[in-house]
CSV table of C-alpha atoms and ligand atoms in Angstrom, one decimal:
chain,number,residue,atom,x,y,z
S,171,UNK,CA,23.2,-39.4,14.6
S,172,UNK,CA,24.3,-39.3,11.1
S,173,UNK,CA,24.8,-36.2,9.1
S,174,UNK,CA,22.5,-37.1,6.5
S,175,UNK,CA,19.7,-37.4,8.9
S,176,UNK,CA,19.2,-33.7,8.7
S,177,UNK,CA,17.7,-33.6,5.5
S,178,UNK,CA,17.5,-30.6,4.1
S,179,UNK,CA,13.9,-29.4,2.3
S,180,UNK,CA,14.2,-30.3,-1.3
S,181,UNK,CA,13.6,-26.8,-3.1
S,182,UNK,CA,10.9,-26.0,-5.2
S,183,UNK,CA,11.3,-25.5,-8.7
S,184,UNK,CA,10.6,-21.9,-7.8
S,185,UNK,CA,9.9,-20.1,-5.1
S,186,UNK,CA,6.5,-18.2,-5.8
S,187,UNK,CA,7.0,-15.8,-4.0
S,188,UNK,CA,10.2,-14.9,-6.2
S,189,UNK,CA,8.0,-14.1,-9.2
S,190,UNK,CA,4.3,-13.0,-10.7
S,191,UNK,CA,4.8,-15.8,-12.5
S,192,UNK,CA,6.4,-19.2,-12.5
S,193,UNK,CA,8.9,-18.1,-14.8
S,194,UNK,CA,12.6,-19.3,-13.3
S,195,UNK,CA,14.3,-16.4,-11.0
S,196,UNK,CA,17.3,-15.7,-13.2
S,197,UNK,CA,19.9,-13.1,-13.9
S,198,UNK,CA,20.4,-13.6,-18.2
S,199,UNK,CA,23.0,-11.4,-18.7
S,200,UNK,CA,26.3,-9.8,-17.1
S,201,UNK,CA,24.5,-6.0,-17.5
S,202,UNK,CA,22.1,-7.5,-15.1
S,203,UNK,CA,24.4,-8.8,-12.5
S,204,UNK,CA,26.8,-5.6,-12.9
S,205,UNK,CA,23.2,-3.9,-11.3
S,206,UNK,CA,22.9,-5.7,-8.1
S,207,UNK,CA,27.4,-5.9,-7.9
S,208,UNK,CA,26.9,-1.7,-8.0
S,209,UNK,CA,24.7,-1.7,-5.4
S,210,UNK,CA,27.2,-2.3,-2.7
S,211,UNK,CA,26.0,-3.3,0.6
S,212,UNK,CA,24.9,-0.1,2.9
S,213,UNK,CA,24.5,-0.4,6.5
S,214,UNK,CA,22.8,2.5,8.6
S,215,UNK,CA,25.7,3.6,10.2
S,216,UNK,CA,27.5,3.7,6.7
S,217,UNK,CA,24.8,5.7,5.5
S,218,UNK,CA,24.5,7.9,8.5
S,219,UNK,CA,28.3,8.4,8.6
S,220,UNK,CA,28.1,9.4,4.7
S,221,UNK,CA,25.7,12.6,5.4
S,222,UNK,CA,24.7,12.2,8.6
S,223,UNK,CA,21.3,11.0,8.6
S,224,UNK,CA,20.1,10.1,11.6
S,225,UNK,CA,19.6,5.8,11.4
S,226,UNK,CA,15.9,5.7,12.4
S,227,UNK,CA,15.1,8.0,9.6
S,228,UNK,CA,16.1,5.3,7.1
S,229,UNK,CA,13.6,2.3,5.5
S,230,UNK,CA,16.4,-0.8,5.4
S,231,UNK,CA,16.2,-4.0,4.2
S,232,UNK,CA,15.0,-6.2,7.3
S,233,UNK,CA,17.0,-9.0,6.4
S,234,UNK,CA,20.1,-7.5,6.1
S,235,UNK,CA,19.6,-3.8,7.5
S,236,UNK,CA,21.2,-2.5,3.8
S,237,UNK,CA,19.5,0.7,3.2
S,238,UNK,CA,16.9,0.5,0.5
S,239,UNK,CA,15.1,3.9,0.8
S,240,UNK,CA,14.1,6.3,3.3
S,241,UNK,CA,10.7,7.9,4.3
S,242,UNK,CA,10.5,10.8,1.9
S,243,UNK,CA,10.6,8.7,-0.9
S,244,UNK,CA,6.8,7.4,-0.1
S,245,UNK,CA,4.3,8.3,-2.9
S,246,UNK,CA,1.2,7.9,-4.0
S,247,UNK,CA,0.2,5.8,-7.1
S,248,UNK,CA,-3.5,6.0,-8.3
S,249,UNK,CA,-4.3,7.5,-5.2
S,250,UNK,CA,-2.7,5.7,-2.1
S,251,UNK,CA,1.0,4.7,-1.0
S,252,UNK,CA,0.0,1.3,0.0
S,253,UNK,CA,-1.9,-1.5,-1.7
S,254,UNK,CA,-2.4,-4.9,-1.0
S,255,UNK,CA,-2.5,-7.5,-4.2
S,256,UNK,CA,-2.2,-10.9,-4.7
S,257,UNK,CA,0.2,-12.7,-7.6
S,258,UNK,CA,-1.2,-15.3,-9.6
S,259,UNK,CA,-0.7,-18.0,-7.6
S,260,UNK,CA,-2.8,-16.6,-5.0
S,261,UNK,CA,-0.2,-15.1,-2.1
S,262,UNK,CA,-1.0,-11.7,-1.0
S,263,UNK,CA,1.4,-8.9,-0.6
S,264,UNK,CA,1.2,-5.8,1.2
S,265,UNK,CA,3.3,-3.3,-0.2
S,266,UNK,CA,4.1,0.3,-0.2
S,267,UNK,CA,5.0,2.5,-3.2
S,268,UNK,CA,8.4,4.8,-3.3
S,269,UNK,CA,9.8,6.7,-6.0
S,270,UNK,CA,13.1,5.5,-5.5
S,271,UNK,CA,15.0,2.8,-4.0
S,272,UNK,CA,19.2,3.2,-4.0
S,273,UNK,CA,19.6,-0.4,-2.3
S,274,UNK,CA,17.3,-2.3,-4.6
S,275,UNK,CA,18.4,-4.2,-7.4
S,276,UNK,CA,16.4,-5.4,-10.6
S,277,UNK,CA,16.4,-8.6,-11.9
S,278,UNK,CA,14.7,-10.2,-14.5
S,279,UNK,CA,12.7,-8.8,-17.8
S,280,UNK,CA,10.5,-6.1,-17.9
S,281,UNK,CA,6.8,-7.5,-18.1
S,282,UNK,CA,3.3,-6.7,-18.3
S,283,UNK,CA,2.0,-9.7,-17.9
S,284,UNK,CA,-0.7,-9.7,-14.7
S,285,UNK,CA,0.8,-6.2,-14.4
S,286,UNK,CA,-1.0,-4.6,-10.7
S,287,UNK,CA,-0.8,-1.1,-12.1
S,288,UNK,CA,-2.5,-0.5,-15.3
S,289,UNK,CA,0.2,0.9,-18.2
S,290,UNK,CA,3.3,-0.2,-15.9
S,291,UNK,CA,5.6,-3.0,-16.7
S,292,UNK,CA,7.4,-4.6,-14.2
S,293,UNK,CA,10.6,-6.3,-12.9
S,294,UNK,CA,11.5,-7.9,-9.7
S,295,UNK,CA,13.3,-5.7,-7.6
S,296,UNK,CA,15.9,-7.2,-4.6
S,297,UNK,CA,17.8,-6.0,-2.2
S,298,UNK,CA,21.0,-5.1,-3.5
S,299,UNK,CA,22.9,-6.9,-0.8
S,300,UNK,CA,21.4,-10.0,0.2
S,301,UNK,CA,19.3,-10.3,-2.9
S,302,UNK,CA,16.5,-11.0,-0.6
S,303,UNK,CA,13.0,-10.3,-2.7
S,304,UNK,CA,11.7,-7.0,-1.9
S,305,UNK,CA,9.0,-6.3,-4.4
S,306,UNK,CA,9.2,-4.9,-7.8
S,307,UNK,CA,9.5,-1.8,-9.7
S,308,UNK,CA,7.1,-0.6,-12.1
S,309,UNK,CA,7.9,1.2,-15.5
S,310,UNK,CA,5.7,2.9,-17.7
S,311,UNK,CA,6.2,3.0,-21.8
S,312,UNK,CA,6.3,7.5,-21.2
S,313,UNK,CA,9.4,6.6,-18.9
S,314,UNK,CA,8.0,7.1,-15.4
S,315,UNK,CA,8.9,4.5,-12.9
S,316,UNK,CA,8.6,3.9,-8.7
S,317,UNK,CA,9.4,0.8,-6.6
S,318,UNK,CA,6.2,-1.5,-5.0
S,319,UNK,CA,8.0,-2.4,-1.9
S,320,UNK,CA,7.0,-5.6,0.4
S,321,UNK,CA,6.1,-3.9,4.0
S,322,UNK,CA,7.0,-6.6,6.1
S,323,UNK,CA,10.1,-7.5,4.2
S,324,UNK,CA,11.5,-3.6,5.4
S,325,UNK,CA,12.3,-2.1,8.4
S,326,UNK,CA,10.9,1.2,8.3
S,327,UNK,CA,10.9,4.4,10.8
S,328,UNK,CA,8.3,4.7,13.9
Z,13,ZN,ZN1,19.0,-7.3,2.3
């Protein structure tokens, strides 16, 4: 068998699932990049070795298992933790919202365009260490902001 018979899947221009839109999935500029490089990758057991933390308590990256969050870092926004949506080009995402996310990085410009939470912007948020597509955090103009999380693309507590 030749090597070549093994094709590969020729990629999309973009992956859809990267993005609202079908704008290209790009980091512009080094401030950018220097946000996911100082998110160094965190395993459970680095985390739980840090402050002891038991690692089942901890929401991590499912891919990877980098820590993104952890449990008491679920809110609420207009009136629930978890909404389901779907982007523009019709997929639908289940996702959860927390206040903060250490492990995620944010790529991208902040938008409003097709925005899921009226008066928040948004960028696309990854995980900090495999840069897998987690979901996206939202920013108002008065400065508040919290993370829309993919469920299924996190490992999360019992
Ligand atoms: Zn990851």
């Amino acid at each position: 068998m030749r090597a070549n018979e093994k094709q590969q899947p020729r990629p999309a221009p973009f992956d859809p699932e990267h993005l609202y839109t079908s704008r290209p999935f790009v980091l512009r500029d080094p401030a950018q990049k220097r946000t996911i490089a100082d998110s160094p990758a965190r395993t459970i057991e680095d985390k739980a070795a840090d402050d002891g933390t038991e690692p089942e308590k901890l929401i991590v990256c499912r891919q990877c298992r980098n820590v993104i969050t952890r449990p008491e870092e679920r809110i609420e926004i207009q009136g629930a933790h978890q909404h389901t949506f779907a982007n523009p080009q019709g997929i639908v995402f289940e996702i959860g919202c927390f206040g903060f996310a250490q492990g995620c990085g944010f790529v991208g410009p902040l938008t409003d365009e097709f925005t899921w939470f009226k008066g928040y912007s948004w960028r696309v948020a990854v995980c900090g260490a495999c840069i897998t597509h987690l979901g996206w955090l939202f920013h108002s103009p008065g400065g508040d902001s919290f993370c829309g999380l993919i469920l299924d693309r996190l490992r999360q507590p019992q």
